[in-house]
Amino acid sequence: MIVYDNRNIYKLKANNSKIGDPMAIEGKKGKQIAILTGGGDAPGLNAVIRAIVVKAKNLGYDTLGILDGWKGLLDCKEHCSTNLDLDKVEDIHMLGGTILHTSRTNPYQIKGGPEQVKANLKKFNCDFLIAIGGEDTLGVANKLHKEGINVVGVPKTIDNDLSETDYTFGFNTAITRAAEAIENLHTTAKSHHRIIVVEVMGRHAGWMTLEAGLAGGASVILVPEEPFDIEEIITIINNREKKGKFYTIIAVSEGATPKKGAMELQKQEKDAFGHVRLGGIAQALSEEIERRTGKECRYVVLGHLQRAGDPTVFDRVLGTRLGIKAAEMIDNKEFGMMAALQGTEIVPVKLDKAVGTLKTVPKSRIDEAKTFYEV
Ligand code: F6P
């Protein structure tokens, strides 16, 4: 029996079941589903994996976990897969991270990559694949589907920027962490009469900053969708002081930019999907405000703390429901589709539409947040 312990479960699982066992390629031909998790980890991934394994078993399928995302289906010699049985996924829905591990590998950036993926799926006796990921992972899944792979997608990202689904799992946990941090920063900001700029993840979508900023009581919320006006920020800070509020918390998206001229990015290097690694806006903004106002400023970069740790109840349930649906979709031969949350229902949608355009924050939501601006 596996004792649930969120610090040691990965080790326990690995010891008990030989994660990465090179022999883990068995399965009834035509009845085995490969599962992989790609891109940045998001709390709720293990809930999806568990639900797929249990539902697939009920439908008569075996499941094979591919380790390290698409990387596990590329140069696959050993330690790239693991048979997923019921015992291996017991209680893992409560656990953050992904027991299958992940990478940002892109098979389409590697010569012969897609062919290797197809050959390895065949070698593993997997006629079906469930890819759990964001726009990058699902973009690859969509291309592979067009090349004949029987693939179903599950939307994952803390950024909540995938189209065709109201929410992605991971987002709720990440905004809960970020909101808590923003809320807590009030006591120290108030005590020292300081301005604190908090940098929130989310890449080019401001969902996380908007919702965490609203919930955590930020006085200014800056998102990538609307370049910010530094003068307006200074006005808010001054107006707050006139009302006796000698502190201000500013929530800023890592992808936010000022109206005139972009501020410096910390690193310009790109990943395999061509994304620049964002960061540095909180420091740049805090220094700029200090320079213009002479007031004491500090900045905090929440970084990976936002997606670390165990999922919230919302993400456990959403991940579980998406996983069940994905297994059903394999059984219904709904390939080239993604399980999505629309309203309260989990429905199949076309991968083509889901990865076509990023879902960004509409102006109406940005204006809502401005209700609380002291301009
Ligand atoms: O897409 C999820 C995300 O956490 C973004 O919000 C962030 O910009 C990026 O991943 C960080 O990537 P990495 O984990 O590779 O540093």
Coordinates of C-alpha atoms and ligand atoms in Angstrom, one line a residue:
M1 CA 0.0 0.0 0.0
I2 CA 1.2 3.5 -0.8
V3 CA 1.1 5.9 2.1
Y4 CA 0.2 9.4 0.9
D5 CA 3.0 11.8 1.6
N6 CA 3.3 14.7 -0.7
R7 CA 7.0 15.1 -0.1
N8 CA 8.0 11.5 -0.8
I9 CA 5.4 10.2 -3.2
Y10 CA 7.5 10.6 -6.3
K11 CA 10.2 8.6 -4.6
L12 CA 7.8 6.0 -3.4
K13 CA 6.2 5.7 -6.7
A14 CA 9.5 5.4 -8.4
N15 CA 10.8 2.7 -6.0
N16 CA 7.6 0.7 -6.0
S17 CA 6.9 0.7 -9.7
K18 CA 10.1 1.4 -11.4
I19 CA 9.2 4.6 -13.2
G20 CA 11.0 4.6 -16.4
D21 CA 11.4 0.9 -16.6
P22 CA 12.6 0.2 -20.2
M23 CA 10.4 -2.9 -20.3
A24 CA 7.3 -0.7 -19.8
I25 CA 6.1 -1.1 -23.3
E26 CA 3.7 -4.0 -23.0
G27 CA 0.0 -3.7 -23.5
K28 CA -2.8 -5.3 -25.5
K29 CA -2.2 -4.3 -29.1
G30 CA -4.8 -1.8 -30.2
K31 CA -6.0 -1.2 -26.7
Q32 CA -3.2 0.9 -25.2
I33 CA -3.2 4.6 -24.7
A34 CA 0.0 6.6 -24.3
I35 CA -0.2 9.6 -22.0
L36 CA 2.2 12.5 -21.8
T37 CA 2.5 15.9 -20.1
G38 CA 4.3 18.7 -21.8
G39 CA 5.4 22.3 -21.2
G40 CA 5.5 23.9 -17.8
D41 CA 4.0 21.9 -15.0
A42 CA 0.6 22.9 -13.6
P43 CA -1.1 21.8 -10.4
G44 CA -3.8 19.3 -11.4
L45 CA -1.7 17.3 -13.9
N46 CA -1.7 14.3 -11.7
A47 CA -5.5 14.5 -11.3
V48 CA -5.8 14.2 -15.1
I49 CA -3.4 11.3 -15.3
R50 CA -5.2 9.4 -12.5
A51 CA -8.6 10.0 -14.1
I52 CA -7.5 8.8 -17.5
V53 CA -5.9 5.7 -16.1
V54 CA -9.0 4.7 -14.1
K55 CA -11.6 5.6 -16.8
A56 CA -9.5 3.9 -19.5
K57 CA -9.2 0.8 -17.4
N58 CA -13.1 0.8 -17.0
L59 CA -13.3 1.0 -20.8
G60 CA -10.9 -1.9 -21.3
Y61 CA -7.7 0.0 -22.2
D62 CA -4.2 -0.2 -20.8
T63 CA -2.3 3.1 -20.3
L64 CA 1.4 3.8 -20.8
G65 CA 3.0 6.9 -19.3
I66 CA 5.5 8.6 -21.5
L67 CA 8.2 10.4 -19.4
D68 CA 9.4 14.0 -20.0
G69 CA 6.7 15.1 -22.6
W70 CA 7.6 14.8 -26.3
K71 CA 11.2 14.1 -25.3
G72 CA 10.1 10.6 -24.1
L73 CA 8.8 9.8 -27.6
L74 CA 11.9 11.0 -29.4
D75 CA 15.3 9.7 -28.6
C76 CA 13.8 6.9 -26.6
K77 CA 16.2 4.3 -25.4
E78 CA 15.4 3.6 -21.8
H79 CA 13.7 5.3 -18.9
C80 CA 11.2 7.0 -21.2
S81 CA 8.0 5.2 -20.3
T82 CA 6.2 3.5 -17.5
N83 CA 3.1 1.2 -17.3
L84 CA 0.4 3.1 -15.5
D85 CA -1.7 0.8 -13.3
L86 CA -4.3 1.7 -10.7
D87 CA -1.9 1.3 -7.9
K88 CA 0.5 3.8 -9.4
V89 CA -2.1 6.5 -9.6
E90 CA -3.8 6.0 -6.3
D91 CA -4.4 9.4 -4.6
I92 CA -2.1 11.3 -6.9
H93 CA -4.9 13.8 -7.8
M94 CA -4.0 15.7 -4.5
L95 CA -0.4 16.0 -5.5
G96 CA 1.2 18.9 -7.5
G97 CA 3.7 18.6 -10.4
T98 CA 3.4 15.6 -12.8
I99 CA 4.5 12.0 -12.0
L100 CA 5.3 11.7 -15.7
H101 CA 7.7 14.7 -15.6
T102 CA 7.8 17.2 -18.4
S103 CA 9.9 19.1 -20.9
R104 CA 9.6 21.9 -23.4
T105 CA 10.9 19.6 -26.3
N106 CA 9.4 20.3 -29.7
P107 CA 9.6 17.3 -32.1
Y108 CA 9.0 19.6 -35.1
Q109 CA 12.3 21.4 -34.2
I110 CA 14.2 18.1 -34.5
K111 CA 15.1 16.6 -37.9
G112 CA 13.0 13.5 -38.3
G113 CA 11.2 14.2 -35.0
P114 CA 7.6 13.5 -36.0
E115 CA 8.7 10.2 -37.6
Q116 CA 10.5 9.2 -34.4
V117 CA 7.4 10.0 -32.4
K118 CA 5.3 7.8 -34.7
A119 CA 7.8 5.0 -34.7
N120 CA 8.1 4.9 -30.9
L121 CA 4.3 4.9 -30.4
K122 CA 4.2 1.9 -32.6
K123 CA 7.1 0.3 -30.7
F124 CA 5.2 0.9 -27.5
N125 CA 2.0 -0.8 -29.0
C126 CA 0.1 2.5 -28.5
D127 CA -2.5 3.2 -31.1
F128 CA -3.8 6.2 -29.1
L129 CA -2.2 9.2 -27.5
I130 CA -3.5 11.7 -24.9
A131 CA -1.4 14.8 -24.8
I132 CA -1.9 17.1 -21.7
G133 CA -0.5 20.5 -22.3
G134 CA -0.8 24.1 -23.3
E135 CA -0.7 25.8 -26.8
D136 CA 2.7 24.4 -27.6
T137 CA 2.2 20.7 -26.6
L138 CA -1.3 20.7 -28.1
G139 CA 0.0 22.5 -31.2
V140 CA 2.3 19.5 -31.7
A141 CA -0.6 17.1 -31.0
N142 CA -2.7 18.8 -33.6
K143 CA 0.0 18.5 -36.2
L144 CA 0.6 14.9 -35.4
H145 CA -3.1 14.2 -35.7
K146 CA -3.0 15.6 -39.2
E147 CA -0.2 13.1 -39.9
G148 CA -2.5 10.2 -38.8
I149 CA -1.9 9.9 -35.1
N150 CA -5.0 9.1 -33.0
V151 CA -4.6 11.9 -30.5
V152 CA -6.8 13.6 -27.9
G153 CA -5.8 16.8 -26.1
V154 CA -6.3 18.0 -22.5
P155 CA -5.8 21.8 -21.9
K156 CA -3.3 22.6 -19.2
T157 CA -1.7 26.0 -18.3
I158 CA -1.6 28.2 -15.3
D159 CA -1.8 31.1 -17.8
N160 CA -5.4 30.2 -18.7
D161 CA -4.7 31.4 -22.3
L162 CA -6.1 28.5 -24.3
S163 CA -9.1 29.2 -26.5
E164 CA -12.2 27.1 -26.5
T165 CA -12.1 26.3 -22.8
D166 CA -13.4 28.6 -20.1
Y167 CA -10.6 27.6 -17.7
T168 CA -7.5 25.5 -17.8
F169 CA -6.6 23.5 -14.7
G170 CA -3.6 24.9 -12.8
F171 CA -4.9 28.5 -13.2
N172 CA -7.0 28.4 -10.0
T173 CA -4.1 27.1 -7.9
A174 CA -1.7 29.7 -9.4
I175 CA -4.0 32.7 -8.8
T176 CA -4.8 31.4 -5.3
R177 CA -1.1 31.5 -4.5
A178 CA -0.5 34.9 -6.2
A179 CA -3.6 36.4 -4.5
E180 CA -2.4 35.2 -1.1
A181 CA 1.0 36.8 -1.7
I182 CA -0.5 40.1 -2.8
E183 CA -2.8 40.2 0.2
N184 CA 0.0 39.4 2.6
L185 CA 2.3 42.1 1.1
H186 CA -0.2 44.7 2.4
T187 CA 1.0 44.4 6.0
T188 CA 4.6 45.1 5.2
A189 CA 3.9 47.8 2.6
K190 CA 1.6 49.6 5.1
S191 CA 4.2 49.3 7.9
H192 CA 6.9 50.8 5.9
H193 CA 4.8 53.3 3.8
R194 CA 6.2 51.6 0.7
I195 CA 5.2 50.9 -2.9
I196 CA 5.5 47.2 -3.7
V197 CA 5.4 46.0 -7.3
V198 CA 4.5 42.3 -7.6
E199 CA 5.4 40.4 -10.8
V200 CA 2.9 37.7 -11.8
M201 CA 3.4 35.0 -14.4
G202 CA 1.1 34.4 -17.4
R203 CA 3.3 35.1 -20.4
H204 CA 1.3 37.3 -22.9
A205 CA -2.0 36.9 -21.2
G206 CA -3.0 38.9 -18.1
W207 CA -5.6 36.5 -16.6
M208 CA -3.4 35.6 -13.6
T209 CA -2.5 39.2 -12.8
L210 CA -6.1 40.4 -13.2
E211 CA -7.7 37.8 -11.0
A212 CA -5.0 37.5 -8.4
G213 CA -4.7 41.3 -8.3
L214 CA -8.5 41.7 -7.8
A215 CA -8.7 39.0 -5.1
G216 CA -5.5 40.2 -3.3
G217 CA -6.5 43.9 -3.3
A218 CA -3.8 45.4 -5.6
S219 CA -4.4 49.1 -6.2
V220 CA -3.0 48.9 -9.8
I221 CA -3.3 45.9 -12.1
L222 CA -1.1 45.9 -15.3
V223 CA -1.6 43.3 -18.0
P224 CA 0.0 42.7 -21.3
E225 CA -3.2 43.3 -23.2
E226 CA -3.1 47.1 -22.4
P227 CA 0.3 48.9 -22.3
F228 CA 0.4 50.9 -19.1
D229 CA 0.8 54.7 -18.6
I230 CA 3.4 55.4 -15.9
E231 CA 1.9 58.9 -15.3
E232 CA -1.4 57.2 -14.4
I233 CA 0.3 55.0 -11.9
I234 CA 2.0 58.0 -10.3
T235 CA -1.4 59.8 -10.1
I236 CA -2.9 56.8 -8.3
I237 CA 0.0 56.6 -5.8
N238 CA -0.4 60.4 -5.1
N239 CA -4.2 60.2 -4.8
R240 CA -3.9 57.4 -2.3
E241 CA -1.5 59.4 -0.2
K242 CA -4.0 62.4 -0.2
K243 CA -6.4 60.0 1.4
G244 CA -3.9 58.9 4.0
K245 CA -3.0 55.6 2.3
F246 CA 0.8 55.8 2.3
Y247 CA 1.4 52.5 0.6
T248 CA 0.4 51.0 -2.8
I249 CA 0.6 47.4 -4.2
I250 CA 0.9 47.1 -7.9
A251 CA 0.3 43.8 -9.6
V252 CA 2.1 43.6 -13.0
S253 CA 2.2 40.8 -15.5
E254 CA 5.6 39.5 -16.6
G255 CA 4.5 40.3 -20.2
A256 CA 3.3 43.9 -19.5
T257 CA 4.9 46.8 -21.3
P258 CA 4.8 50.6 -20.8
K259 CA 3.0 52.7 -23.4
K260 CA 6.1 54.3 -24.8
G261 CA 9.0 52.0 -25.6
A262 CA 9.3 48.5 -24.1
M263 CA 11.2 48.0 -20.9
E264 CA 14.1 45.7 -20.8
L265 CA 13.7 42.0 -20.7
Q266 CA 15.9 40.1 -18.3
K267 CA 16.8 37.4 -20.8
Q268 CA 16.2 37.3 -24.5
E269 CA 16.9 33.6 -25.0
K270 CA 14.1 31.5 -26.6
D271 CA 12.8 28.0 -25.9
A272 CA 12.1 25.3 -28.5
F273 CA 8.8 26.9 -29.2
G274 CA 10.3 30.3 -29.8
H275 CA 9.1 32.0 -26.6
V276 CA 11.3 34.6 -25.0
R277 CA 11.8 34.0 -21.3
L278 CA 10.0 37.0 -19.7
G279 CA 10.9 38.7 -16.5
G280 CA 12.3 42.0 -15.0
I281 CA 9.3 44.3 -15.4
A282 CA 8.7 44.6 -11.7
Q283 CA 12.2 45.7 -11.0
A284 CA 12.2 48.1 -13.9
L285 CA 8.9 49.6 -12.9
S286 CA 9.8 49.8 -9.2
E287 CA 13.0 51.7 -10.1
E288 CA 11.1 54.0 -12.4
I289 CA 8.5 54.9 -9.8
E290 CA 11.2 55.5 -7.2
R291 CA 13.1 57.7 -9.6
R292 CA 10.0 59.8 -10.4
T293 CA 8.5 60.0 -6.9
G294 CA 11.4 59.7 -4.5
K295 CA 9.2 57.2 -2.6
E296 CA 10.6 54.0 -1.3
C297 CA 9.7 51.0 -3.6
R298 CA 10.3 47.3 -3.5
Y299 CA 9.5 44.6 -5.9
V300 CA 8.7 40.9 -5.6
V301 CA 8.8 38.3 -8.4
L302 CA 6.4 35.4 -7.5
G303 CA 7.9 33.2 -10.2
H304 CA 7.6 29.4 -9.9
L305 CA 6.0 29.6 -6.4
Q306 CA 2.8 30.2 -8.3
R307 CA 2.7 26.8 -9.9
A308 CA 4.5 24.9 -7.1
G309 CA 2.8 22.7 -4.6
D310 CA -0.5 20.8 -4.5
P311 CA -3.6 21.8 -6.5
T312 CA -6.7 23.5 -5.1
V313 CA -10.0 21.6 -4.9
F314 CA -11.1 23.4 -8.1
D315 CA -8.1 22.2 -10.1
R316 CA -8.4 18.6 -8.7
V317 CA -12.0 18.4 -9.8
L318 CA -11.4 20.1 -13.2
G319 CA -8.4 17.9 -13.9
T320 CA -10.4 14.8 -12.9
R321 CA -13.3 15.7 -15.2
L322 CA -11.1 16.5 -18.1
G323 CA -9.2 13.2 -17.7
I324 CA -12.4 11.1 -17.6
K325 CA -13.6 12.9 -20.8
A326 CA -10.3 12.4 -22.6
A327 CA -10.5 8.6 -22.1
E328 CA -14.1 8.6 -23.3
M329 CA -13.1 10.6 -26.3
I330 CA -10.5 8.0 -27.2
D331 CA -13.1 5.3 -26.9
N332 CA -15.5 7.4 -29.1
K333 CA -12.7 7.9 -31.7
E334 CA -13.0 11.7 -31.3
F335 CA -9.4 12.3 -32.5
G336 CA -7.9 15.7 -33.2
M337 CA -10.1 17.0 -30.4
M338 CA -9.6 18.5 -27.0
A339 CA -11.6 18.0 -23.8
A340 CA -12.8 21.5 -22.7
L341 CA -14.7 23.2 -20.0
Q342 CA -17.6 25.3 -21.4
G343 CA -19.9 26.6 -18.8
T344 CA -20.3 23.7 -16.4
E345 CA -20.0 21.0 -19.0
I346 CA -16.9 19.1 -20.3
V347 CA -17.2 18.9 -24.1
P348 CA -15.0 17.9 -27.1
V349 CA -13.7 20.8 -29.2
K350 CA -11.4 20.9 -32.2
L351 CA -7.7 21.1 -31.4
D352 CA -7.4 23.3 -34.5
K353 CA -9.6 26.0 -32.9
A354 CA -8.1 25.6 -29.4
V355 CA -4.5 26.3 -30.5
G356 CA -5.4 28.8 -33.3
T357 CA -5.4 32.0 -31.2
L358 CA -4.4 32.9 -27.6
K359 CA -7.3 33.7 -25.3
T360 CA -6.4 37.1 -23.9
V361 CA -8.1 39.4 -21.4
P362 CA -10.9 41.5 -23.0
K363 CA -11.0 45.2 -22.4
S364 CA -14.2 44.9 -20.4
R365 CA -12.4 42.9 -17.8
I366 CA -9.6 45.4 -17.6
D367 CA -12.1 48.2 -17.2
E368 CA -13.8 46.3 -14.3
A369 CA -10.5 46.2 -12.5
K370 CA -10.1 50.0 -13.0
T371 CA -13.3 50.5 -10.9
F372 CA -11.0 50.5 -7.8
Y373 CA -8.3 52.8 -9.3
E374 CA -8.0 56.0 -7.3
V375 CA -7.6 58.3 -10.2
Ligands
F6P1 O1 3.3 28.9 -19.3 C1 3.4 28.7 -18.0 C2 4.5 29.6 -17.4 O2 4.6 29.4 -16.0 C3 4.5 31.1 -17.8 O3 3.5 31.8 -17.0 C4 5.9 31.5 -17.6 O4 6.2 32.6 -18.4 C5 6.7 30.3 -18.1 O5 5.8 29.2 -18.0 C6 7.9 30.0 -17.3 O6 8.6 28.9 -17.9 P1 9.7 28.1 -17.3 O7 9.1 27.1 -16.3 O8 10.3 27.3 -18.4 O9 10.6 29.0 -16.6

